[in-house]
Amino acid sequence: MPLLEIRNLRVEFDTAKGPFRALDGVDYTVDAGEVLAIVGESGSGKSVAMLATMGLLPDTATITADVMEFEGRDLRKLSPKERRQVIGKDISMIFQEPIASLNPCFTVGFQLSEALKVHTNLSKTDRKARVLELMRAVGLPDPERRLNAFPHQMSGGQCQRVMIAMAIACSPKLLIADEPTTALDVTIQKQILDLLVKLQQDSGMGLIMITHDMGVVAETADRVIVQYKGRKMEEADVLSLFEAPKSNYTKALLSALPENATGDRLPTVSDFAGAGGF
Ligand SMILES: Nc1ncnc2c1ncn2[C@@H]1O[C@H](COP(=O)(O)OP(=O)(O)OP(=O)(O)O)[C@@H](O)[C@H]1O
């Protein structure tokens, strides 16, 4: 049984201009211990798919699916109490903007401790010990001192490490990382990706990496879903995808990588599209 199984997911938003179909019948599965990358340009529906899975879309979204299961349990039939157990504990998510995701008014130590308070019965002393353990696990130097730091006193990369610590605080079975390195300096991006992959390998959790960057896919993924305008263009293991891409859209994404440039101008994805798109 896959850890997460979603079949024929459709999401439609009610907008002022009428209904807008953001996702059109896409399947997602991920196993424990597996890294699935969902890749595609902005607007392809990557975030919407995972927010629908987490139950985090606004009321204007109509979500339908044939299957929507986590460990064989229908995510749509969970009671509010069961939902709190699964979402935020068994499945957790990190987002693109680490600084915006943290509360500026509280120290990082307090925020990490609160995350533990919601989902565990640990005493205050044990929570502090676990917070320090988590800060070490995500490579934050001098954790004792940093407990009392506010988010604005830390760099973007350090804030993302705090967010990762918060996301793994309750040992999730599945971590969804939505463009976790996009807002960071290039030099820090690789460190954060390496950290996520190390944590995933050490814990055996499933990891879904949402990205628009084929470089991130190559660094992290076992299996890849390529999305375009709310539809799945291709699904393949990472080696097959890079060595023998099947869809024209995947070929376009790969050709737009700087290392694959052949002419004096870097091609763009639209250079490969037909008159009606892909
Ligand atoms: N609340 C909403 N109401 C209406 N349309 C929405 C809403 N949220 C997302 N959309 C639309 O759904 C489409 C898919 O958005 P989504 O955020 O999933 O794209 P993405 O592939 O994750 O890209 P990005 O990397 O830019 O977030 C976009 O066209 C977006 O404008």
Tab-separated table of C-alpha atoms and ligand atoms in Angstrom:
chain	number	residue	atom	x	y	z
A	1	MET	CA	0.000	0.000	0.000
A	2	PRO	CA	1.466	3.419	-0.906
A	3	LEU	CA	1.900	5.970	1.874
A	4	LEU	CA	-0.128	8.507	-0.108
A	5	GLU	CA	-2.445	7.595	-2.964
A	6	ILE	CA	-4.390	10.228	-4.877
A	7	ARG	CA	-6.279	9.270	-8.038
A	8	ASN	CA	-7.924	11.533	-10.607
A	9	LEU	CA	-7.599	14.715	-8.548
A	10	ARG	CA	-9.490	17.705	-9.932
A	11	VAL	CA	-9.554	21.160	-8.413
A	12	GLU	CA	-11.774	23.954	-9.677
A	13	PHE	CA	-11.832	27.479	-8.265
A	14	ASP	CA	-14.884	29.677	-8.247
A	15	THR	CA	-13.550	33.036	-9.496
A	16	ALA	CA	-15.076	36.378	-10.447
A	17	LYS	CA	-14.549	35.391	-14.114
A	18	GLY	CA	-16.235	32.001	-13.630
A	19	PRO	CA	-14.931	28.535	-12.792
A	20	PHE	CA	-11.213	27.940	-13.244
A	21	ARG	CA	-9.880	24.363	-13.499
A	22	ALA	CA	-6.456	24.407	-11.800
A	23	LEU	CA	-5.955	20.645	-11.758
A	24	ASP	CA	-7.440	18.184	-14.216
A	25	GLY	CA	-7.390	14.522	-13.246
A	26	VAL	CA	-3.875	13.959	-11.900
A	27	ASP	CA	-2.693	10.871	-9.950
A	28	TYR	CA	-0.029	11.012	-7.227
A	29	THR	CA	1.421	8.147	-5.212
A	30	VAL	CA	4.382	8.159	-2.887
A	31	ASP	CA	5.835	5.306	-0.833
A	32	ALA	CA	7.580	5.443	2.518
A	33	GLY	CA	11.265	6.180	1.988
A	34	GLU	CA	10.676	7.603	-1.482
A	35	VAL	CA	11.354	11.097	-2.846
A	36	LEU	CA	8.781	12.206	-5.403
A	37	ALA	CA	9.429	15.462	-7.251
A	38	ILE	CA	6.547	17.372	-8.806
A	39	VAL	CA	8.002	19.720	-11.394
A	40	GLY	CA	6.484	22.287	-13.728
A	41	GLU	CA	6.323	25.984	-14.429
A	42	SER	CA	4.532	28.488	-12.257
A	43	GLY	CA	0.780	27.924	-12.438
A	44	SER	CA	0.958	24.221	-13.347
A	45	GLY	CA	-0.963	23.276	-10.212
A	46	LYS	CA	1.833	21.784	-8.098
A	47	SER	CA	0.990	23.663	-4.902
A	48	VAL	CA	-2.764	23.382	-5.429
A	49	ALA	CA	-2.463	19.577	-5.606
A	50	MET	CA	-0.672	19.325	-2.276
A	51	LEU	CA	-2.795	21.980	-0.554
A	52	ALA	CA	-5.879	20.010	-1.674
A	53	THR	CA	-4.338	16.891	-0.148
A	54	MET	CA	-3.699	18.711	3.125
A	55	GLY	CA	-7.220	20.203	3.154
A	56	LEU	CA	-5.755	23.706	3.092
A	57	LEU	CA	-7.505	25.222	0.062
A	58	PRO	CA	-10.115	27.983	0.542
A	59	ASP	CA	-13.867	27.329	0.278
A	60	THR	CA	-13.850	28.630	-3.293
A	61	ALA	CA	-12.127	25.387	-4.341
A	62	THR	CA	-14.137	22.336	-5.386
A	63	ILE	CA	-12.038	19.222	-4.969
A	64	THR	CA	-12.941	15.830	-6.412
A	65	ALA	CA	-10.930	12.614	-6.596
A	66	ASP	CA	-11.553	8.893	-7.060
A	67	VAL	CA	-9.079	8.035	-4.275
A	68	MET	CA	-7.530	10.286	-1.625
A	69	GLU	CA	-5.817	8.036	0.907
A	70	PHE	CA	-3.004	8.249	3.424
A	71	GLU	CA	-1.907	4.824	4.710
A	72	GLY	CA	-5.139	3.428	3.310
A	73	ARG	CA	-7.344	5.915	5.213
A	74	ASP	CA	-9.653	8.159	3.230
A	75	LEU	CA	-8.482	11.717	3.922
A	76	ARG	CA	-11.982	13.022	3.132
A	77	LYS	CA	-13.642	10.958	5.829
A	78	LEU	CA	-11.450	11.917	8.794
A	79	SER	CA	-13.131	13.419	11.848
A	80	PRO	CA	-11.713	16.797	12.960
A	81	LYS	CA	-9.739	14.986	15.708
A	82	GLU	CA	-8.335	12.401	13.281
A	83	ARG	CA	-7.509	15.173	10.820
A	84	ARG	CA	-5.429	16.980	13.478
A	85	GLN	CA	-3.591	13.715	14.106
A	86	VAL	CA	-2.763	13.246	10.423
A	87	ILE	CA	-2.288	16.793	9.136
A	88	GLY	CA	0.636	18.539	10.793
A	89	LYS	CA	1.814	15.364	12.509
A	90	ASP	CA	1.881	12.403	10.088
A	91	ILE	CA	1.960	14.735	7.065
A	92	SER	CA	3.760	18.048	7.400
A	93	MET	CA	4.653	20.748	4.928
A	94	ILE	CA	7.275	23.441	4.484
A	95	PHE	CA	6.880	26.460	2.268
A	96	GLN	CA	8.931	28.764	0.078
A	97	GLU	CA	9.195	31.805	2.353
A	98	PRO	CA	10.752	30.706	5.637
A	99	ILE	CA	10.786	34.154	7.218
A	100	ALA	CA	7.116	34.762	6.395
A	101	SER	CA	6.218	31.314	7.745
A	102	LEU	CA	7.618	32.082	11.206
A	103	ASN	CA	5.855	34.382	13.648
A	104	PRO	CA	8.054	37.524	14.032
A	105	CYS	CA	6.822	38.123	17.611
A	106	PHE	CA	8.078	34.914	19.212
A	107	THR	CA	11.516	33.358	19.633
A	108	VAL	CA	12.325	30.334	17.499
A	109	GLY	CA	12.706	28.227	20.654
A	110	PHE	CA	9.166	29.124	21.731
A	111	GLN	CA	7.729	28.408	18.274
A	112	LEU	CA	9.411	25.012	18.089
A	113	SER	CA	8.216	24.163	21.588
A	114	GLU	CA	4.632	25.165	20.696
A	115	ALA	CA	4.711	22.838	17.666
A	116	LEU	CA	5.592	19.984	20.042
A	117	LYS	CA	2.945	21.044	22.561
A	118	VAL	CA	0.168	20.717	19.971
A	119	HIS	CA	1.039	17.173	18.941
A	120	THR	CA	2.804	15.523	21.903
A	121	ASN	CA	2.374	15.030	25.643
A	122	LEU	CA	5.995	15.932	26.434
A	123	SER	CA	6.652	17.901	29.644
A	124	LYS	CA	8.123	21.416	29.388
A	125	THR	CA	11.619	20.114	30.247
A	126	ASP	CA	11.391	17.279	27.731
A	127	ARG	CA	10.119	19.691	25.088
A	128	LYS	CA	13.153	21.920	25.607
A	129	ALA	CA	15.473	18.919	25.268
A	130	ARG	CA	13.676	17.841	22.078
A	131	VAL	CA	13.853	21.405	20.666
A	132	LEU	CA	17.625	21.449	21.205
A	133	GLU	CA	17.905	17.982	19.631
A	134	LEU	CA	15.901	19.176	16.597
A	135	MET	CA	18.003	22.326	16.234
A	136	ARG	CA	21.139	20.187	16.196
A	137	ALA	CA	19.558	17.761	13.704
A	138	VAL	CA	18.955	20.590	11.209
A	139	GLY	CA	22.467	21.987	11.654
A	140	LEU	CA	21.698	25.199	13.553
A	141	PRO	CA	24.926	26.208	15.297
A	142	ASP	CA	24.941	27.076	19.002
A	143	PRO	CA	21.326	25.975	19.644
A	144	GLU	CA	21.286	26.965	23.343
A	145	ARG	CA	21.884	30.603	22.395
A	146	ARG	CA	19.631	30.488	19.341
A	147	LEU	CA	16.634	29.325	21.394
A	148	ASN	CA	16.079	32.955	22.360
A	149	ALA	CA	16.594	34.431	18.885
A	150	PHE	CA	13.759	36.063	16.968
A	151	PRO	CA	13.293	35.185	13.270
A	152	HIS	CA	14.572	38.594	12.088
A	153	GLN	CA	17.863	37.942	13.894
A	154	MET	CA	18.515	34.917	11.693
A	155	SER	CA	19.350	34.508	7.979
A	156	GLY	CA	16.854	33.082	5.456
A	157	GLY	CA	18.745	29.779	5.399
A	158	GLN	CA	18.690	29.542	9.200
A	159	CYS	CA	14.949	30.328	9.254
A	160	GLN	CA	14.368	27.561	6.715
A	161	ARG	CA	16.307	25.194	9.014
A	162	VAL	CA	13.958	26.211	11.845
A	163	MET	CA	10.943	25.522	9.593
A	164	ILE	CA	12.387	22.121	8.716
A	165	ALA	CA	12.942	21.416	12.437
A	166	MET	CA	9.301	22.348	13.057
A	167	ALA	CA	8.126	20.136	10.198
A	168	ILE	CA	10.036	17.075	11.446
A	169	ALA	CA	9.357	17.768	15.159
A	170	CYS	CA	6.701	15.059	15.372
A	171	SER	CA	8.517	12.583	13.091
A	172	PRO	CA	6.118	12.847	10.127
A	173	LYS	CA	5.686	9.909	7.788
A	174	LEU	CA	5.399	12.272	4.826
A	175	LEU	CA	6.999	15.684	4.355
A	176	ILE	CA	5.829	17.966	1.551
A	177	ALA	CA	8.396	20.635	0.678
A	178	ASP	CA	6.936	23.374	-1.564
A	179	GLU	CA	9.818	25.160	-3.335
A	180	PRO	CA	11.847	25.035	-0.092
A	181	THR	CA	14.959	26.653	-1.556
A	182	THR	CA	13.560	29.138	-4.083
A	183	ALA	CA	13.771	32.134	-1.742
A	184	LEU	CA	17.341	31.350	-0.635
A	185	ASP	CA	20.797	32.297	-1.919
A	186	VAL	CA	22.212	29.804	-4.404
A	187	THR	CA	25.002	28.788	-2.006
A	188	ILE	CA	22.489	28.004	0.734
A	189	GLN	CA	20.082	26.152	-1.579
A	190	LYS	CA	22.319	23.096	-1.891
A	191	GLN	CA	22.864	22.901	1.880
A	192	ILE	CA	19.105	22.905	2.509
A	193	LEU	CA	18.473	20.267	-0.185
A	194	ASP	CA	21.247	18.079	1.250
A	195	LEU	CA	19.729	18.484	4.709
A	196	LEU	CA	16.243	17.480	3.522
A	197	VAL	CA	17.563	14.411	1.711
A	198	LYS	CA	19.666	13.392	4.731
A	199	LEU	CA	16.688	13.727	7.102
A	200	GLN	CA	14.532	11.766	4.659
A	201	GLN	CA	17.112	8.984	4.379
A	202	ASP	CA	17.745	8.808	8.138
A	203	SER	CA	14.048	8.682	9.033
A	204	GLY	CA	12.667	6.697	6.086
A	205	MET	CA	9.823	9.188	5.623
A	206	GLY	CA	8.321	9.897	2.223
A	207	LEU	CA	9.252	13.271	0.729
A	208	ILE	CA	7.387	15.229	-1.940
A	209	MET	CA	9.536	17.969	-3.415
A	210	ILE	CA	7.610	20.633	-5.331
A	211	THR	CA	9.900	22.581	-7.635
A	212	HIS	CA	10.179	24.374	-10.961
A	213	ASP	CA	13.902	23.574	-11.061
A	214	MET	CA	15.183	20.483	-12.904
A	215	GLY	CA	18.473	20.887	-10.997
A	216	VAL	CA	16.584	20.300	-7.718
A	217	VAL	CA	14.905	17.248	-9.282
A	218	ALA	CA	18.300	15.796	-10.268
A	219	GLU	CA	19.706	16.423	-6.763
A	220	THR	CA	16.875	14.877	-4.799
A	221	ALA	CA	14.255	12.776	-6.574
A	222	ASP	CA	13.705	9.046	-7.028
A	223	ARG	CA	10.614	9.545	-9.179
A	224	VAL	CA	9.291	12.597	-10.991
A	225	ILE	CA	5.881	13.879	-12.102
A	226	VAL	CA	6.031	16.601	-14.748
A	227	GLN	CA	3.011	18.893	-14.769
A	228	TYR	CA	1.806	21.540	-17.207
A	229	LYS	CA	-1.364	23.622	-16.907
A	230	GLY	CA	-2.972	21.306	-14.369
A	231	ARG	CA	-2.229	18.070	-16.226
A	232	LYS	CA	0.383	15.376	-15.877
A	233	MET	CA	2.688	15.374	-18.895
A	234	GLU	CA	4.953	12.538	-17.810
A	235	GLU	CA	5.867	10.351	-14.848
A	236	ALA	CA	9.168	8.470	-14.681
A	237	ASP	CA	12.027	7.482	-12.415
A	238	VAL	CA	14.612	10.229	-12.317
A	239	LEU	CA	17.254	8.524	-14.479
A	240	SER	CA	14.800	7.664	-17.267
A	241	LEU	CA	13.434	11.188	-17.190
A	242	PHE	CA	16.835	12.789	-17.732
A	243	GLU	CA	18.141	10.154	-20.161
A	244	ALA	CA	15.054	9.514	-22.268
A	245	PRO	CA	12.300	12.064	-21.658
A	246	LYS	CA	9.094	11.077	-23.439
A	247	SER	CA	6.973	14.202	-23.493
A	248	ASN	CA	7.867	17.265	-25.530
A	249	TYR	CA	7.256	19.408	-22.468
A	250	THR	CA	9.863	17.486	-20.421
A	251	LYS	CA	12.294	17.769	-23.328
A	252	ALA	CA	11.651	21.514	-23.361
A	253	LEU	CA	12.289	21.838	-19.626
A	254	LEU	CA	15.549	19.916	-19.969
A	255	SER	CA	16.699	21.872	-23.009
A	256	ALA	CA	16.181	25.111	-21.106
A	257	LEU	CA	18.834	24.070	-18.556
A	258	PRO	CA	21.968	26.213	-19.015
A	259	GLU	CA	24.243	23.141	-19.312
A	260	ASN	CA	22.182	21.839	-22.257
A	261	ALA	CA	22.310	25.068	-24.249
A	262	THR	CA	23.716	24.599	-27.743
A	263	GLY	CA	23.232	27.922	-29.517
A	264	ASP	CA	24.195	31.426	-28.459
A	265	ARG	CA	20.765	31.973	-26.869
A	266	LEU	CA	19.352	29.859	-24.061
A	267	PRO	CA	16.141	28.228	-25.334
A	268	THR	CA	12.927	28.788	-23.391
A	269	VAL	CA	10.128	26.284	-22.872
A	270	SER	CA	7.862	28.160	-25.282
A	271	ASP	CA	10.368	27.538	-28.121
A	272	PHE	CA	9.252	23.891	-27.999
A	273	ALA	CA	5.489	24.370	-27.807
A	274	GLY	CA	3.248	23.788	-30.804
A	275	ALA	CA	0.547	26.278	-31.797
A	276	GLY	CA	-1.838	24.863	-29.159
A	277	GLY	CA	0.774	24.444	-26.419
A	278	PHE	CA	1.998	21.009	-25.327
B	1	LIG	N1	-7.331	30.450	-4.331
B	1	LIG	C1	-7.255	30.450	-5.666
B	1	LIG	N2	-8.243	30.977	-6.429
B	1	LIG	C2	-8.174	30.968	-7.773
B	1	LIG	N3	-7.144	30.458	-8.476
B	1	LIG	C3	-6.129	29.907	-7.768
B	1	LIG	C4	-6.120	29.879	-6.342
B	1	LIG	N4	-4.969	29.276	-5.924
B	1	LIG	C5	-4.293	28.950	-7.053
B	1	LIG	N5	-4.991	29.327	-8.151
B	1	LIG	C6	-4.571	29.142	-9.538
B	1	LIG	O1	-4.344	27.765	-9.768
B	1	LIG	C7	-3.257	27.606	-10.689
B	1	LIG	C8	-2.230	26.684	-10.098
B	1	LIG	O2	-1.593	27.337	-9.001
B	1	LIG	P1	-0.405	26.698	-8.175
B	1	LIG	O3	-0.070	27.642	-7.075
B	1	LIG	O4	-0.738	25.293	-7.823
B	1	LIG	O5	0.758	26.673	-9.237
B	1	LIG	P2	2.229	26.141	-9.035
B	1	LIG	O6	2.472	25.156	-10.119
B	1	LIG	O7	2.425	25.665	-7.636
B	1	LIG	O8	3.067	27.444	-9.325
B	1	LIG	P3	3.892	28.391	-8.340
B	1	LIG	O9	5.227	27.790	-8.305
B	1	LIG	O10	3.841	29.723	-9.008
B	1	LIG	O11	3.143	28.356	-7.020
B	1	LIG	C9	-2.713	29.002	-10.978
B	1	LIG	O12	-3.220	29.440	-12.214
B	1	LIG	C10	-3.260	29.838	-9.841
B	1	LIG	O13	-3.464	31.176	-10.223
